[in-house]
Each structure stands twice: as structure tokens, then as C-alpha cells.
PDB file of C-alpha atoms in Angstrom:
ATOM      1  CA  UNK B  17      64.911 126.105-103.845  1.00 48.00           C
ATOM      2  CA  UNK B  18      67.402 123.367-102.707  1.00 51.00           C
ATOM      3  CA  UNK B  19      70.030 125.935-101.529  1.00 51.00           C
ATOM      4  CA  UNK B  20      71.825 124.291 -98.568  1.00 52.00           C
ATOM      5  CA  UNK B  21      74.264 127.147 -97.409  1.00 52.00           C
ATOM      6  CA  UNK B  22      75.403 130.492 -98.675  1.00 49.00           C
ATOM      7  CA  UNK B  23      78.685 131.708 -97.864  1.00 50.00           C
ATOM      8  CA  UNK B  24      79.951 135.120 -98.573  1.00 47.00           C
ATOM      9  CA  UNK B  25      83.750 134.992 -99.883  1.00 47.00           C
ATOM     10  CA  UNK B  26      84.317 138.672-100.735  1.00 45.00           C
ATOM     11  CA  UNK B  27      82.514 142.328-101.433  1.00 46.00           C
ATOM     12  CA  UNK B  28      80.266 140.892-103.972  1.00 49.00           C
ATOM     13  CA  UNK B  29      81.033 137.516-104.077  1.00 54.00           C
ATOM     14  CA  UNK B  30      78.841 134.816-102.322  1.00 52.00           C
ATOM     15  CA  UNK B  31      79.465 130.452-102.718  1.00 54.00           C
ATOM     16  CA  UNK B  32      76.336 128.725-103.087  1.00 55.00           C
ATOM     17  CA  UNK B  33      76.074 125.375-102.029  1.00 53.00           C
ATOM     18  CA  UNK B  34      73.010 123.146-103.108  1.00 52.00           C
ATOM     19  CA  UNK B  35      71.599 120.532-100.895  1.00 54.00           C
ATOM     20  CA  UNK B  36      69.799 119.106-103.807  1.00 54.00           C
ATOM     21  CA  UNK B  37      71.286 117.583-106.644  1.00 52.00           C
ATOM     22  CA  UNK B  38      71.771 119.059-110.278  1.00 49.00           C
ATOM     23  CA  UNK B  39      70.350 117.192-113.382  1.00 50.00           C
ATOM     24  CA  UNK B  40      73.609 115.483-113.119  1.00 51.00           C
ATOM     25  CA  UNK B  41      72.722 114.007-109.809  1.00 52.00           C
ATOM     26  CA  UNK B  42      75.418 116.386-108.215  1.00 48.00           C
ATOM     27  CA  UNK B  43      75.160 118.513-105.448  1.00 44.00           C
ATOM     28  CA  UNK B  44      77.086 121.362-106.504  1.00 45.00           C
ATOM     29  CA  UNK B  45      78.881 124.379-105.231  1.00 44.00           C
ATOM     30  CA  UNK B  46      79.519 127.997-107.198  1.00 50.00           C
ATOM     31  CA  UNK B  47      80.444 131.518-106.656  1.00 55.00           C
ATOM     32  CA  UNK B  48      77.942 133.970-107.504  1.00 63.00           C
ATOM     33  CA  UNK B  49      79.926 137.164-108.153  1.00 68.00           C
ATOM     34  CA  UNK B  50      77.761 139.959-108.675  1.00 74.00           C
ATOM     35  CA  UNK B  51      78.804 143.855-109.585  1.00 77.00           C
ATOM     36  CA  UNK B  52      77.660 146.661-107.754  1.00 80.00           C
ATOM     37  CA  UNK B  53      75.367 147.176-110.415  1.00 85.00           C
ATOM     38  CA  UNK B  54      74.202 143.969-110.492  1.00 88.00           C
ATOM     39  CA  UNK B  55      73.414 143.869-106.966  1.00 87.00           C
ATOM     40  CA  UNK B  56      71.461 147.234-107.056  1.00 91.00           C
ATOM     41  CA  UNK B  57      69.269 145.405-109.505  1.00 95.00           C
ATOM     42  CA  UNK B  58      68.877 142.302-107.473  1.00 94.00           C
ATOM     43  CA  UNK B  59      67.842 144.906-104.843  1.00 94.00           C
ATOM     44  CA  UNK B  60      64.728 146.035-107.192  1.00 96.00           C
ATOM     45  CA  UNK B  61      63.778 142.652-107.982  1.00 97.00           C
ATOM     46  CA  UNK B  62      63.517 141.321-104.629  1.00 96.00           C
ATOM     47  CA  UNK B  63      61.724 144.782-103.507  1.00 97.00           C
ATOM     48  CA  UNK B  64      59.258 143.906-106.354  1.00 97.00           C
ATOM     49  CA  UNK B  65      59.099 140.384-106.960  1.00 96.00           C
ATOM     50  CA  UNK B  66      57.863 138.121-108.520  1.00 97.00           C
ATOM     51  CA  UNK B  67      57.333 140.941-110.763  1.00 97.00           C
ATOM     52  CA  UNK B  68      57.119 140.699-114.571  1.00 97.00           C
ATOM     53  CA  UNK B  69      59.614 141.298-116.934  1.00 96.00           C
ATOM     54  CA  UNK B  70      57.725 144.589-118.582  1.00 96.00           C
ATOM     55  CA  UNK B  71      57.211 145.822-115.525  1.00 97.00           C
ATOM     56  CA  UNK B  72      60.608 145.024-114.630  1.00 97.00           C
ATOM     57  CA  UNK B  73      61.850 146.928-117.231  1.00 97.00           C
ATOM     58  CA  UNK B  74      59.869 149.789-116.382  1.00 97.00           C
ATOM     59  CA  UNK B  75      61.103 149.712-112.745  1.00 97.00           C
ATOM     60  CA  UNK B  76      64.672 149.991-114.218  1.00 96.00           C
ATOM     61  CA  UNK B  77      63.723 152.678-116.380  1.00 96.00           C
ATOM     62  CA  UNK B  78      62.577 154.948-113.608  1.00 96.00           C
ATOM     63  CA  UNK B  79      65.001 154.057-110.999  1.00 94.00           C
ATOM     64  CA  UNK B  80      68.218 153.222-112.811  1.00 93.00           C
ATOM     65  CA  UNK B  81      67.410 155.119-116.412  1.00 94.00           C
ATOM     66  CA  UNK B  82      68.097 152.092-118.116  1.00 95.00           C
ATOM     67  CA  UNK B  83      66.929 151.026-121.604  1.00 96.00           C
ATOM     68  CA  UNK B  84      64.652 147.901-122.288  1.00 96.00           C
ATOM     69  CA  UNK B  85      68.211 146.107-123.241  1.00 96.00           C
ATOM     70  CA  UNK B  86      69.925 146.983-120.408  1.00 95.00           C
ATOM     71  CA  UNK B  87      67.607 145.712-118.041  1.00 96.00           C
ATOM     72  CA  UNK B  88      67.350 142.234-119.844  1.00 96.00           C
ATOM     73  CA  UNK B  89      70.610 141.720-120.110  1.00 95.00           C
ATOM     74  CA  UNK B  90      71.397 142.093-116.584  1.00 95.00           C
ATOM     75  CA  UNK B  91      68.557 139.895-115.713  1.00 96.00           C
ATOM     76  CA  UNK B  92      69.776 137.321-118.391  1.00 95.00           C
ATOM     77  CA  UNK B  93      73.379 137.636-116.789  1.00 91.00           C
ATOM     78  CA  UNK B  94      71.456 136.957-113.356  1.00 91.00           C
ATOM     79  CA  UNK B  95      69.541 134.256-114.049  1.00 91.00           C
ATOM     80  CA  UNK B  96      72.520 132.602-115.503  1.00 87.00           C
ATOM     81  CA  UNK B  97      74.191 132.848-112.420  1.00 84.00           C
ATOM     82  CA  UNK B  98      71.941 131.736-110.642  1.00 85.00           C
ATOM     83  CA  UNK B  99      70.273 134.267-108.474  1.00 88.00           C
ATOM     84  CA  UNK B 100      67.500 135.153-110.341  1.00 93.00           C
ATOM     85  CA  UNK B 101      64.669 133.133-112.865  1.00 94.00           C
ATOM     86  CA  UNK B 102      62.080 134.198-115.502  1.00 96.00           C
ATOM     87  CA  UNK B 103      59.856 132.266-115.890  1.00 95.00           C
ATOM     88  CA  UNK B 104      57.036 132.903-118.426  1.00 95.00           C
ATOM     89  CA  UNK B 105      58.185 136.806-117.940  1.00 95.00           C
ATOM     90  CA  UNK B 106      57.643 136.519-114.494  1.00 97.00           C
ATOM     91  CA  UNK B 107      60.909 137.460-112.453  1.00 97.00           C
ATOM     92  CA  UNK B 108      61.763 136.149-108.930  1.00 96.00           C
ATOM     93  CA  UNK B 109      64.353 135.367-107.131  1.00 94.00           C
ATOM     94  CA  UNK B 110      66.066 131.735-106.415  1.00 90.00           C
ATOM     95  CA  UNK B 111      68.070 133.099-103.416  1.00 87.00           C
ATOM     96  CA  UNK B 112      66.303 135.497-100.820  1.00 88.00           C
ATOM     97  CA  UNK B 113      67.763 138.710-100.444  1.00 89.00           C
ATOM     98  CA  UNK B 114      67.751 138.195 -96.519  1.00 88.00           C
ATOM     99  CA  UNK B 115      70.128 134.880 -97.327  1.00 84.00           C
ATOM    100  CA  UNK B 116      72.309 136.937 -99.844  1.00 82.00           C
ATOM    101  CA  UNK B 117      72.991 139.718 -97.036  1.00 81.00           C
ATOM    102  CA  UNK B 118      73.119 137.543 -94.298  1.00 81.00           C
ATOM    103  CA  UNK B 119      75.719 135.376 -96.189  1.00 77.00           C
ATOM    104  CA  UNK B 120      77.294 138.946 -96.875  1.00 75.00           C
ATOM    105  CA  UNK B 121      77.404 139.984 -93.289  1.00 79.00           C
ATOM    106  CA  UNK B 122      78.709 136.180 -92.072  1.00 80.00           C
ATOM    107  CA  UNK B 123      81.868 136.744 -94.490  1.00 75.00           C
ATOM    108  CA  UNK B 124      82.909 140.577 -93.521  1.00 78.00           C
ATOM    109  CA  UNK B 125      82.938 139.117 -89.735  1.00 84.00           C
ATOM    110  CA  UNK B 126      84.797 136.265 -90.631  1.00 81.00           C
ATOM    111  CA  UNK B 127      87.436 138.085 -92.998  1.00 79.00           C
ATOM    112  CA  UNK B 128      87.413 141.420 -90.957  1.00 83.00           C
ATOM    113  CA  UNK B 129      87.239 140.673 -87.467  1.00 87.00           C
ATOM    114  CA  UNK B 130      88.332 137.167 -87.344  1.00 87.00           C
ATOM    115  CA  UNK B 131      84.762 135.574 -86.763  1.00 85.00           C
ATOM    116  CA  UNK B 132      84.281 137.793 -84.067  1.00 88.00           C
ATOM    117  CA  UNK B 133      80.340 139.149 -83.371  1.00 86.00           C
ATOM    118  CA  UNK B 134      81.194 141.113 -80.595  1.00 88.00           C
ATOM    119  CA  UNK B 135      84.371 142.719 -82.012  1.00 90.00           C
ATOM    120  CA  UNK B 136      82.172 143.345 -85.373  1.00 88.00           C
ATOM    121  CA  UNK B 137      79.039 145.318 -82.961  1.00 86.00           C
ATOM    122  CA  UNK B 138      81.465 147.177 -81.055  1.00 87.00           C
ATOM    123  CA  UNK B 139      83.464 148.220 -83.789  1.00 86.00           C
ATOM    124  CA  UNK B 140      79.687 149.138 -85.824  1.00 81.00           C
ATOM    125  CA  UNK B 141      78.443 150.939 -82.410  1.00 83.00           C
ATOM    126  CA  UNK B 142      81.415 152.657 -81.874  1.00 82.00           C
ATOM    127  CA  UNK B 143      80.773 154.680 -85.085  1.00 77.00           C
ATOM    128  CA  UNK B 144      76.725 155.108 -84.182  1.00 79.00           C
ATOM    129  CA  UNK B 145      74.859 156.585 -81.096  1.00 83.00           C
ATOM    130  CA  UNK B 146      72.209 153.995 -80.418  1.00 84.00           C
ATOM    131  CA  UNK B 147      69.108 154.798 -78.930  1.00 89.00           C
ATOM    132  CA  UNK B 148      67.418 153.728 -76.211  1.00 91.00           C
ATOM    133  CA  UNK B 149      64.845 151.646 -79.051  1.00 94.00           C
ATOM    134  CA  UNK B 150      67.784 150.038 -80.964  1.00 90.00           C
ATOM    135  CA  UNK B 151      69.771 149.244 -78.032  1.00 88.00           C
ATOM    136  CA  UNK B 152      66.441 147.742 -76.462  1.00 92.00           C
ATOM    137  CA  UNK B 153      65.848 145.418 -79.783  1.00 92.00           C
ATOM    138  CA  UNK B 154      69.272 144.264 -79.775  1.00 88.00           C
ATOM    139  CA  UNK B 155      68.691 142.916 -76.188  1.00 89.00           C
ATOM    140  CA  UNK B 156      65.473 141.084 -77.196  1.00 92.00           C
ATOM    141  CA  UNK B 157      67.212 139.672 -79.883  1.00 88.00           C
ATOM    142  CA  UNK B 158      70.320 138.089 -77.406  1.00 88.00           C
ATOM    143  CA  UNK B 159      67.933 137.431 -75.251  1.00 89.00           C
ATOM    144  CA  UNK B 160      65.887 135.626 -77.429  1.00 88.00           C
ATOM    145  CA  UNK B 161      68.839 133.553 -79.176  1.00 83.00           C
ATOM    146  CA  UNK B 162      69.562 132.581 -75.343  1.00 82.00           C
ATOM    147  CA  UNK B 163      66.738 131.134 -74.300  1.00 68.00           C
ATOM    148  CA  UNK B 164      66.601 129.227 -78.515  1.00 62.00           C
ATOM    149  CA  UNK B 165      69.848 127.820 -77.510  1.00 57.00           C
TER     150      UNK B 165
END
């Protein structure tokens, strides 16, 4: 989608950087600031996508008890920012939902435990009993970025 790096600057903002250029011939760089809202509906799109815009509507109906106007005018709002397209009534996303809450989860490390992973899972398992399963995947996954690296 030519999206180079995502970084996430606050609760529910991300920056988007492009690593192709615009119709300009720019490589560009924006915040995507979405609501709480906003990103509850990004949530149902990217559980259902591509998915189309009736449907969509639908979806929203049930889940969120939105009217038909509603729903396209968040999606409107979306696509304008940049997270979301409709194309031919068919709605998908332009940035991944694992990107958007990875980007996310980067940010509240950076801003809230000074860039710290370790700090950030001890202050997360501190709160949690793990189980023998979870504590078991975690290892595969350091052990795995390990041997990657």
C-alpha cells in the first residue's frame, strides 16, 4: 500500500509515513487521529473486510445500533484519513489492523516506559498471573527473535 512506517504519537493518534510518493511525487507524512469510536469501527472493518458497504452498514447496525448515515459517514471520515477505502462499495482497509496496534503498542512503550520492553512486560505481568501456556509462548517468541537476530 506504500506505507513505509507507522508510528504511534498518542491514545489514538498514529503518523503515517509513505515510502511511495503522492501524485505530487512526494513522499509524505500525516497523523491519523482516530476517536474511540472511530477506532471501534475500524475494528469491524478489519474483522470483516473487504466487506461491502451494505453489508457494512448492516454490521454497524447490529453491533453499534447505528443508522445507514452514521455508518457512512464514519467510513467517509475514514477513508479521508486515510485508513480505510471504498472502492466500488467494497470496504478494506489501507493500513492493517496488526500495523495500527503494533504502531499503538511501539508509542505507549516509548512515551510510558521510556522505550523500555522489559520495564513495559513486567509492569503488564505484574498485574496478570500467567500460565504455564502464555509464559511458554512468550519464550518461543524471545527465543525465536534470538536466533532471527
Amino acid at each position: 500500500q506504500g506505507i513505509d512506517k507507522l508510528v504511534y504519537l498518542s491514545k489514538l493518534t498514529i503518523r503515517v509515513y509513505r515510502n511511495k510518493p503522492n501524485r505530487k511525487g512526494n513522499f509524505s507524512m500525516m497523523d491519523l487521529e482516530l476517536g474511540i469510536v472511530q477506532e471501534r469501527f475500524a475494528d469491524i472493518v478489519w474483522a470483516n473486510e473487504p466487506v461491502g458497504s451494505g453489508e457494512l452498514v448492516k454490521i454497524c447496525e447490529k453491533e453499534l445500533n447505528w443508522k445507514k448515515p452514521t455508518t457512512y459517514t464514519v467510513l467517509r471520515k475514514l477513508c479521508e484519513k486515510g485508513l480505510l477505502k471504498n472502492e466500488n462499495g467494497i470496504v478494506s482497509s489501507v493500513i492493517s489492523r496488526e500495523d495500527f496496534y503494533s504502531s499503538k503498542t511501539e508509542q505507549i512503550i516509548e512515551e510510558s516506559f521510556d522505550g523500555s520492553l522489559p520495564a513495559f512486560i513486567a509492569s503488564f505481568i505484574s498485574h496478570k498471573n500467567l500460565t504455564a501456556k502464555e509464559a511458554e509462548e512468550i519464550q518461543k517468541m524471545i527465543d525465536t527473535f534470538k536466533e532471527g537476530n
